[in-house]
Coordinates of C-alpha atoms and ligand atoms in Angstrom, one line a residue:
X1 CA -24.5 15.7 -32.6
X2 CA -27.0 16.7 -29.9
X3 CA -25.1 19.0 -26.9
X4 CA -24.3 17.1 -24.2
X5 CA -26.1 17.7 -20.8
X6 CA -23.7 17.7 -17.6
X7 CA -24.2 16.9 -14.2
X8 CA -25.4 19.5 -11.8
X9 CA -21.7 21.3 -10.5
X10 CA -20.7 19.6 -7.3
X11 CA -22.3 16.8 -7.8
X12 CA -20.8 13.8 -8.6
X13 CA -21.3 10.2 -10.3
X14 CA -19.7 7.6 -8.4
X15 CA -18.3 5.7 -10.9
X16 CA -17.3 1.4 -11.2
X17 CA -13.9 2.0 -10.6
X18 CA -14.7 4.2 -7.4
X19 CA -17.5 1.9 -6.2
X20 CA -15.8 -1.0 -4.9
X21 CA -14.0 1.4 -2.3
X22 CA -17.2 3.3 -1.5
X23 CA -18.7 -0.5 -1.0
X24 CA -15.9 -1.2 1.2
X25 CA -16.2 1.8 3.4
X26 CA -20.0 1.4 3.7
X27 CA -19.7 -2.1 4.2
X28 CA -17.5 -1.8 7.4
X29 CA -19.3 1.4 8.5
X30 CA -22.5 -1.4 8.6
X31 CA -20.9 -3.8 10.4
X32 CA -18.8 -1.4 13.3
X33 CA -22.3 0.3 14.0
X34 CA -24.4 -3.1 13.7
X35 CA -21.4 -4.1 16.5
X36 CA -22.8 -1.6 18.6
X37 CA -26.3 -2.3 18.4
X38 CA -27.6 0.5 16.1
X39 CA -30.8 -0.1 14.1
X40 CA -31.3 1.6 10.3
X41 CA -33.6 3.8 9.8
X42 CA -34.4 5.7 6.1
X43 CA -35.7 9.5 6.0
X44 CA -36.9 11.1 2.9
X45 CA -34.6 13.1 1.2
X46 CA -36.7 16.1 1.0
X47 CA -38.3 17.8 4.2
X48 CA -40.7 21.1 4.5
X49 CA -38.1 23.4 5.2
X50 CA -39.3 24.9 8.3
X51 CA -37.8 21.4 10.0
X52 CA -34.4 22.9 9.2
X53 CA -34.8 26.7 9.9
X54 CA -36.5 25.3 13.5
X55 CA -33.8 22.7 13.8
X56 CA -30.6 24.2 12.9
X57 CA -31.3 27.5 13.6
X58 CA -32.4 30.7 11.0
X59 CA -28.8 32.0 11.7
X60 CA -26.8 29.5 10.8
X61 CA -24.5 29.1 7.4
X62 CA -26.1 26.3 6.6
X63 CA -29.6 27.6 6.6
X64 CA -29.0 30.9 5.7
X65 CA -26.6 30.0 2.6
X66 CA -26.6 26.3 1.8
X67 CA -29.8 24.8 1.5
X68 CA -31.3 24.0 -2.0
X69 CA -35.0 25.2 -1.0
X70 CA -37.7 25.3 -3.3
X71 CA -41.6 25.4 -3.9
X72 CA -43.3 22.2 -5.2
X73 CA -46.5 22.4 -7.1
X74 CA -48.8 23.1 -4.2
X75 CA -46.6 26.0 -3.3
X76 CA -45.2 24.5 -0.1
X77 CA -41.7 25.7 0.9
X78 CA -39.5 22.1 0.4
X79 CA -36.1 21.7 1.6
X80 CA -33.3 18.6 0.4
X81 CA -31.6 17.7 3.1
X82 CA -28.2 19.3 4.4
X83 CA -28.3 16.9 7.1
X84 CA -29.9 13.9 8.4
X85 CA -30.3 14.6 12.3
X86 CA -33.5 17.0 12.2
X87 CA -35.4 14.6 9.9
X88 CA -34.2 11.2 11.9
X89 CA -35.6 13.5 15.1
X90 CA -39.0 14.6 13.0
X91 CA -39.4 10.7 12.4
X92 CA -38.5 9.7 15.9
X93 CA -41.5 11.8 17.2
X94 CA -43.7 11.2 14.1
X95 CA -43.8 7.8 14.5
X96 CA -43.6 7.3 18.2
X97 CA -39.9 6.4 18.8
X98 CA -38.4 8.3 21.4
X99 CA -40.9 9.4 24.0
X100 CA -39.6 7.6 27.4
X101 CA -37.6 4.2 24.9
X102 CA -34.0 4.3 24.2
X103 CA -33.0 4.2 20.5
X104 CA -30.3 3.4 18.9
X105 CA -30.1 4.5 14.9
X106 CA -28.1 5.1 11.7
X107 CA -29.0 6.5 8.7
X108 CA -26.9 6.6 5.3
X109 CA -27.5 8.6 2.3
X110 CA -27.1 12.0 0.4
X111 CA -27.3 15.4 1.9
X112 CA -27.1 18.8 0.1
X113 CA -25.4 22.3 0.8
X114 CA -24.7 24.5 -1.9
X115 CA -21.3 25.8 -1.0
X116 CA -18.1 26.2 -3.2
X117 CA -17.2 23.1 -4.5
X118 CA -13.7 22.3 -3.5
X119 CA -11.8 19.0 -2.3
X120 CA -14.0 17.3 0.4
X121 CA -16.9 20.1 -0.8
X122 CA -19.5 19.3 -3.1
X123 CA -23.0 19.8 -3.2
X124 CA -24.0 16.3 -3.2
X125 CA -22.6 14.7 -0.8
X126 CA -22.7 11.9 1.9
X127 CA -23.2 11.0 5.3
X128 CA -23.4 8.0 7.6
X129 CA -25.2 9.3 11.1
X130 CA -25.6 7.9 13.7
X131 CA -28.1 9.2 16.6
X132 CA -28.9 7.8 20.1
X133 CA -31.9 9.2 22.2
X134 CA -32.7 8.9 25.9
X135 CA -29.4 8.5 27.3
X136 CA -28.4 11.5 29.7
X137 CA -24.7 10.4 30.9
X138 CA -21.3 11.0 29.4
X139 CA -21.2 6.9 28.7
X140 CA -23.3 6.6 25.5
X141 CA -21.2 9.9 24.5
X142 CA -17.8 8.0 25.1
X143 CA -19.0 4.9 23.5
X144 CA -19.6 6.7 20.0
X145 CA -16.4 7.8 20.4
X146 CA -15.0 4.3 20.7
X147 CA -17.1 3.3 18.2
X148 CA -16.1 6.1 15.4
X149 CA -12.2 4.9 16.6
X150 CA -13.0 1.3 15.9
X151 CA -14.4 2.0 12.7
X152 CA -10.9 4.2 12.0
X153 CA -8.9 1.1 12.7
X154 CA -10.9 -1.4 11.1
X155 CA -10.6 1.0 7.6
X156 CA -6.6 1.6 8.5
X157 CA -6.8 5.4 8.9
X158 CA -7.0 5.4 12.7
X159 CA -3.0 6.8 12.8
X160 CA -4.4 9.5 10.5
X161 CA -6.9 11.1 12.4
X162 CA -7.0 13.2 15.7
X163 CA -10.4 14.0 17.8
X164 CA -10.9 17.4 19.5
X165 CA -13.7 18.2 22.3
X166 CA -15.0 20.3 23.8
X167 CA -18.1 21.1 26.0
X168 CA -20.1 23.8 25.1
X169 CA -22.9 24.0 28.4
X170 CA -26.2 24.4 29.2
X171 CA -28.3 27.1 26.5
X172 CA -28.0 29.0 29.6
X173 CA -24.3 28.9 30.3
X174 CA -23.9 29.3 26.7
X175 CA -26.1 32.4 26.6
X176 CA -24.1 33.9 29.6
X177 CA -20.9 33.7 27.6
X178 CA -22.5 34.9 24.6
X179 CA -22.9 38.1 26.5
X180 CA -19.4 37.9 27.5
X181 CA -17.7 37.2 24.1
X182 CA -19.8 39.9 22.8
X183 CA -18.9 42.4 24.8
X184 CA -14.9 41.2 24.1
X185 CA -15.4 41.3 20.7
X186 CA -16.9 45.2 20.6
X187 CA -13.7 46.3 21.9
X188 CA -12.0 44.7 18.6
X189 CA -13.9 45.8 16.0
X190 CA -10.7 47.1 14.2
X191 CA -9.4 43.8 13.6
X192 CA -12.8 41.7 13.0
X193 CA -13.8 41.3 9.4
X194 CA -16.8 41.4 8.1
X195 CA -17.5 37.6 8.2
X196 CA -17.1 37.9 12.1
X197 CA -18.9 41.4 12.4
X198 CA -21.8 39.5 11.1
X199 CA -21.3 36.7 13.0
X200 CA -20.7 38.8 16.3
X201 CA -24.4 39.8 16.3
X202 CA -26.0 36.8 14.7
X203 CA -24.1 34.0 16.3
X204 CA -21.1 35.1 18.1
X205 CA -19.3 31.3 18.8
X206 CA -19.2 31.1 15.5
X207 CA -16.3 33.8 15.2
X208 CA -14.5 31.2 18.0
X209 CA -14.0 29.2 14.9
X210 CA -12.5 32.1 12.4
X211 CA -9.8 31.1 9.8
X212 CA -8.7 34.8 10.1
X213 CA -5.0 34.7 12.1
X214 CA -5.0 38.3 13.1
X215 CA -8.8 37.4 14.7
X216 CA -7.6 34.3 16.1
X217 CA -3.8 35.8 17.5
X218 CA -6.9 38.6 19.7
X219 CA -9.2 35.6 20.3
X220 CA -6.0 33.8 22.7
X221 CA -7.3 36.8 25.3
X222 CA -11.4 36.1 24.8
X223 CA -13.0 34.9 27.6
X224 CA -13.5 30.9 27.7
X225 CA -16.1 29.4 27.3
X226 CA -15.2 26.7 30.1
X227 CA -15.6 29.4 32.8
X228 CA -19.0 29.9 31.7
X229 CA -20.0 26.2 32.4
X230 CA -22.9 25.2 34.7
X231 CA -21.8 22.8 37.1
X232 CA -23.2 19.8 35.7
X233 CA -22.5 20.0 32.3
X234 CA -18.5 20.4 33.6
X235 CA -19.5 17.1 35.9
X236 CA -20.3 15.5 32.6
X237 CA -17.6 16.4 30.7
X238 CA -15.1 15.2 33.3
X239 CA -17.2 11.9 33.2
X240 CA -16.8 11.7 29.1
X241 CA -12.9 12.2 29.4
X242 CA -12.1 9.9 32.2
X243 CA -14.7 7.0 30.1
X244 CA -12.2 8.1 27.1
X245 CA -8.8 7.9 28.9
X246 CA -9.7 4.4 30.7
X247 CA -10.3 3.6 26.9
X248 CA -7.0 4.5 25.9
X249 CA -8.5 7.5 23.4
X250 CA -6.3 10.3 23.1
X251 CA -7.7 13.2 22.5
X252 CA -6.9 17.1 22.7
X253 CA -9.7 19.9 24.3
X254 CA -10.5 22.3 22.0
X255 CA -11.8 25.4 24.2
X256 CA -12.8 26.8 20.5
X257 CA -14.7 23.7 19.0
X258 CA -18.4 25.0 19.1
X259 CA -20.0 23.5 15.5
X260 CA -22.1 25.5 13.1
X261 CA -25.6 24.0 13.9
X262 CA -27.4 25.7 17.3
X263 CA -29.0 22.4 18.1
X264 CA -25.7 20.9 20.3
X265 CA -25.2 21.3 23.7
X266 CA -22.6 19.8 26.1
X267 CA -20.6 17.4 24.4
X268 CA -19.5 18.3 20.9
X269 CA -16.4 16.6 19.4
X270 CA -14.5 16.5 15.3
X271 CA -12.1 14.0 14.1
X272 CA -9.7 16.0 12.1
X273 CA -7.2 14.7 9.5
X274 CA -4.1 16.1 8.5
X275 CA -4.0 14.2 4.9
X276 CA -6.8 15.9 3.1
X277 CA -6.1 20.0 3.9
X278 CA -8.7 22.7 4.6
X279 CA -11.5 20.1 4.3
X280 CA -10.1 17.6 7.2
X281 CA -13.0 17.2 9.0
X282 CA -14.3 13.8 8.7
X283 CA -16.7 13.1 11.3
X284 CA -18.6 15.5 14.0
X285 CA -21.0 15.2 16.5
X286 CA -22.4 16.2 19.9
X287 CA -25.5 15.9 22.2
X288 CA -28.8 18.1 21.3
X289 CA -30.6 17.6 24.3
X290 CA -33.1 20.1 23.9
X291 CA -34.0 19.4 20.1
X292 CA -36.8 16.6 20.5
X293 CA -38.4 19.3 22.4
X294 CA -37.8 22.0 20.0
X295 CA -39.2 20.4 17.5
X296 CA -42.7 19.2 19.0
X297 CA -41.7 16.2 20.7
X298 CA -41.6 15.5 24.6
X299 CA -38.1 16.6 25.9
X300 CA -35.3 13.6 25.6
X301 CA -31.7 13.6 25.6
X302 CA -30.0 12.7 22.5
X303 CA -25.9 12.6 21.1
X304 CA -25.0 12.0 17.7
X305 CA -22.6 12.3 14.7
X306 CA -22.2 12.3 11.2
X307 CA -19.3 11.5 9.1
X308 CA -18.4 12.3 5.3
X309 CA -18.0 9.8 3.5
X310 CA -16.5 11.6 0.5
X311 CA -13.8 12.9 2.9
X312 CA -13.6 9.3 4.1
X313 CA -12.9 8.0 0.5
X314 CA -10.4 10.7 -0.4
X315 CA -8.4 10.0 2.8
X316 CA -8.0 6.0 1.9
X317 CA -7.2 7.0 -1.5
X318 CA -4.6 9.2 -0.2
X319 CA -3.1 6.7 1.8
X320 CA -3.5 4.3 -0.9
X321 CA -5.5 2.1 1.2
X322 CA -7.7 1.1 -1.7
X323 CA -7.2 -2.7 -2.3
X324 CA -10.5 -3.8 -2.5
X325 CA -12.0 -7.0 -3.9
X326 CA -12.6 -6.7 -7.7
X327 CA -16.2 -7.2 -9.8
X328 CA -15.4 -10.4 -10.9
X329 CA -13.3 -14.0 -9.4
X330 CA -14.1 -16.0 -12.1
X331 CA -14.5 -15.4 -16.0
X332 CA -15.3 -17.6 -18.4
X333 CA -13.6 -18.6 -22.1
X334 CA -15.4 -20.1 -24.4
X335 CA -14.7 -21.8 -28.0
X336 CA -16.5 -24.0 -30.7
X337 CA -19.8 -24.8 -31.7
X338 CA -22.7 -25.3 -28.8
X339 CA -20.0 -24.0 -25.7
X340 CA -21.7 -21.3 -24.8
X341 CA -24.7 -22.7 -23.5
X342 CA -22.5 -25.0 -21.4
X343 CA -20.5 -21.8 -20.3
X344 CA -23.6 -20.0 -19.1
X345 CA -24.8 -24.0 -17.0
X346 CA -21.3 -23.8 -15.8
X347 CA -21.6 -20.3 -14.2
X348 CA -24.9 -20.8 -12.7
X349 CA -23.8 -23.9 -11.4
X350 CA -20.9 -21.9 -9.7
X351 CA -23.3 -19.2 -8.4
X352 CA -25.4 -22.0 -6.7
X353 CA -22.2 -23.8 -5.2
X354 CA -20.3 -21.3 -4.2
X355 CA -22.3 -18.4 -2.9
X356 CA -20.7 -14.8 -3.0
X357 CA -18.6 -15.9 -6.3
X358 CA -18.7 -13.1 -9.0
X359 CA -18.9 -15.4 -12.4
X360 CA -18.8 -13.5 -15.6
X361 CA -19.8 -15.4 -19.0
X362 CA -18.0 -13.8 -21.7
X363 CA -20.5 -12.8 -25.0
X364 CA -19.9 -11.2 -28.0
X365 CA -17.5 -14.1 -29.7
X366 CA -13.8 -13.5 -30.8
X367 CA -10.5 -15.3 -30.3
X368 CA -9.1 -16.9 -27.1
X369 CA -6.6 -13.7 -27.0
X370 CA -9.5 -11.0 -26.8
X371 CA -11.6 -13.6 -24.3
X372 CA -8.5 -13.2 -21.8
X373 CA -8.0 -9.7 -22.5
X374 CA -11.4 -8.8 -21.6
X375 CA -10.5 -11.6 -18.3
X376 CA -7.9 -9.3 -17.5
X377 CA -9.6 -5.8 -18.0
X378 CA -12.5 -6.8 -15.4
X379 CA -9.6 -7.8 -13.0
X380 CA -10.5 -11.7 -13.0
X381 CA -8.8 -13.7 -10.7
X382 CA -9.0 -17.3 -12.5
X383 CA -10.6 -17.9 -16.4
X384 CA -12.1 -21.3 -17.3
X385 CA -12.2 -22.1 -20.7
X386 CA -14.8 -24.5 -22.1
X387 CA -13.8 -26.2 -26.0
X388 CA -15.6 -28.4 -27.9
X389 CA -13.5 -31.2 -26.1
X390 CA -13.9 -30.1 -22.4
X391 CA -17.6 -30.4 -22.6
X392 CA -17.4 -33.7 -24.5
X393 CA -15.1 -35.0 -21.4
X394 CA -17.1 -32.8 -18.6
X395 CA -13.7 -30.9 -17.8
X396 CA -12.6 -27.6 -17.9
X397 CA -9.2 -25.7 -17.7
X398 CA -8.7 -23.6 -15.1
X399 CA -6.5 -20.9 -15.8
X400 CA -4.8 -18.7 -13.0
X401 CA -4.6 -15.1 -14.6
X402 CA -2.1 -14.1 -12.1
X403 CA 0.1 -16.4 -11.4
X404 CA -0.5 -18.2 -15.3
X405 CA -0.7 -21.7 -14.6
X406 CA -3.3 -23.6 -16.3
X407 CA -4.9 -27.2 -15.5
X408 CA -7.6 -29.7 -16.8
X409 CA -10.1 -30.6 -14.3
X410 CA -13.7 -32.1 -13.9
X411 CA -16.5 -29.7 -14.2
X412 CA -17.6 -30.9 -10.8
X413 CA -14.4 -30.4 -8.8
X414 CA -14.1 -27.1 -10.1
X415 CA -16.3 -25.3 -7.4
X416 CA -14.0 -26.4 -4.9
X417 CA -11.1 -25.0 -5.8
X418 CA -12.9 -21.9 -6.7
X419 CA -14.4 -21.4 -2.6
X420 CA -10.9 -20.1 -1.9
X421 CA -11.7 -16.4 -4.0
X422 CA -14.3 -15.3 -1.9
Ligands
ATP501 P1 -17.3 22.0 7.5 O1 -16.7 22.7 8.6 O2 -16.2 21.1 6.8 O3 -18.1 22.8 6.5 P2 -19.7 21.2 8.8 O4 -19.4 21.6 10.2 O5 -20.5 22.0 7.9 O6 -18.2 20.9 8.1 P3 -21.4 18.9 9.6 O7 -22.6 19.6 9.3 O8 -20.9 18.7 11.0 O9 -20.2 19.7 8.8 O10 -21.3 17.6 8.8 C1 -20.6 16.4 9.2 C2 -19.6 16.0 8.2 O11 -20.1 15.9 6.9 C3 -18.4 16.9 8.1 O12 -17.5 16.7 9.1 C4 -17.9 16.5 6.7 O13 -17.1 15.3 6.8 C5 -19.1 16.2 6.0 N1 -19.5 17.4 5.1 C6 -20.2 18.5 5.5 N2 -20.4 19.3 4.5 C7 -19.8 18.7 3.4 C8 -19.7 19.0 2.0 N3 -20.2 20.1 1.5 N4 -19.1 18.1 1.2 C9 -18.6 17.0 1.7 N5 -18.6 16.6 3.0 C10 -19.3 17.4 3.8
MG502 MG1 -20.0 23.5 6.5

């Protein structure tokens, strides 16, 4: 036998007896954000990678450690996507979108890191974005939040998951405290490992958000960040949480939230679950006002977020939310010579009446007992069987597969009945 060839580690299929809860997820991520009035928009998948470095910053873990980056034939520098906020931005400006209009988008699809596959890590992965440009005040910023908490109740996970925020200033403020932290952190060299003495001189916020406890127990005494704030961004912070406690939000300030991408400023927020360990992350966000602008486009404000929808999954599986509508409603039986023509009319007649009913014809011939095994293994709700006779009379016998009762009725009535599995 040939060797077998395996999928690329940390990538994985998504396979029929996962999709129906992936289609489930999706499907109410699609109608909360359509609620809002969000518009889709598609990106490629692949990008030159100076959009990245530029967008997320050279310094970063992402660019610096993640990114599957390669040359293509012509010997450009291409990049797949870790993320799906610098290429919606490099289409907003490419095609005209954001200079002086207000847009509202979301995006779906697979990104790629190449980190250490774990729980919630993989390579492949996936995210649902959504971005909102020329907006300044902290109300678009509170509405995502109520929208992301929406879509936490409508999936029945919205008792599992806590947000954090934070603001994180002007680049000016920010660059002020840099200096600060800096200077903090020189005086602890002895107790900051290597991870942080790299990050100290690259991107020092980053070592706010250390796993290290002997870092984080010296860290209680580093200066904050919120004394560092310019006076409006604190004005708009204070307008974001009193928009979120007249919603009835809770939330908790996280004077150490700062995110791994350079592009946010102001507003940055996570919503953290307890159920899924290390990985509990399952949606972030912030504004980026300066990143139209830093990537060629005419300066415009802009908030955001992204959620995993891997992390998403996991968590509904782990709280063994996953009842989800099966493949199939309806499968059909049939027997004897000529039947099953008639059971192939008889499906597509169903399909036509009764749109959104999953009909399955069974093929392949055997015995009534292996017709209704194979009704059962797809998860059908109701079999109709077709016989020489039924046909002969324009009947069929409906069979519930659940609750087992069985009756003989007219082909034509049957649609009726069947309305109620949808
Ligand atoms: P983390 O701290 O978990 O590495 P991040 O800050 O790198 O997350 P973002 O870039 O903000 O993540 O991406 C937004 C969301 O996408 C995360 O909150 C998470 O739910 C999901 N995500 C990010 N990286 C991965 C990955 N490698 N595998 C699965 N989901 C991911
Ligand atoms: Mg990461």
């Amino acid at each position: 036998m040939a060797k077998q060839i395996q999928a690329i580690r940390g990538m994985n299929d998504c396979l029929p007896t996962q999709s129906p809860l992936w289609q489930k997820v999706e499907g109410t991520i699609k109608q909360v954000v359509s609620a809002y009035g969000c518009s889709e928009i598609r990106m490629p998948i692949v990008e030159s990678t100076h959009l990245f470095k530029r967008a997320i910053g050279e310094v970063t873990d992402v660019v610096e450690k993640e990114m599957y980056t390669f040359d293509d034939r012509n010997g450009d520098s291409l990049t797949l996507r870790p993320e799906g906020t610098a290429g919606c931005v490099r289409a907003g400006i490419e095609n005209g979108l954001l200079y002086n209009q207000e847009q509202r988008l979301w995006y779906i699809g697979p990104m790629f890191r190449h980190e250490r596959p774990q729980k919630g890590r993989y390579r492949q992965f996936h995210q649902v974005g959504v971005e909102v440009f020329g907006l300044n005040g902290p109300d678009i910023d509170a509405e995502l939040i109520m929208m992301t908490a929406r879509l936490w109740r409508e999936l029945g996970i919205d008792q599992h998951v806590r947000l954090e925020l934070n603001s994180i200033g002007s680049l000016e403020a920010r660059a002020n405290y840099r200096d600060a932290l800096v200077a903090f952190l020189e005086q602890h060299l002895d107790v900051l490992d290597d991870d942080c003495k790299r990050r100290m001189h690259t991107n020092p916020l980053r070592v706010l958000d250390t796993k290290n406890p002997a870092v984080q127990e010296i860290l209680v005494d580093a200066p904050k960040l919120s004394e560092y704030l310019d006076d409006e961004s604190k004005e708009h912070f204070a307008g974001f949480c009193e928009l979120l406690d007249a919603a009835g939000i809770e939330y908790q300030v996280n004077e150490r939230l700062v995110r791994g991408l350079d592009y946010y400023n102001r507003t940055v927020f996570e919503w953290i679950t307890d159920s899924l360990g290390a990985q509990g992350t399952v949606c972030a966000g912030g504004r980026y006002d300066g990143l139209v602008e830093q990537l060629g486009g005419k300066s415009t404000p802009a908030v955001g977020f992204a959620m995993g929808l891997e992390r998403l999954v996991l968590l509904m599986e782990t709280l063994e939310l996953t009842d989800v509508r099966r493949a199939v409603d309806v499968y059909i039986v049939t027997a004897g010579e000529g039947t099953m023509m008639a059971g192939m009319k008889l499906a597509e007649k169903l399909r036509e009446a009764v749109p959104g009913l999953r009909v399955m014809n069974h093929f392949g011939g055997g015995n009534f007992k292996k017709q209704f095994k194979r009704a059962d293994n797809v998860g059908a709700a109701i079999a109709l069987v077709l016989g020489e006779n039924e046909i002969a009379n324009n009947t069929v016998v409906v069979k519930d597969l659940r609750g087992g009762e069985q009756k003989t009725m007219a082909q034509d009535e049957v649609a009726v009945q069947l309305t109620e599995l949808i």
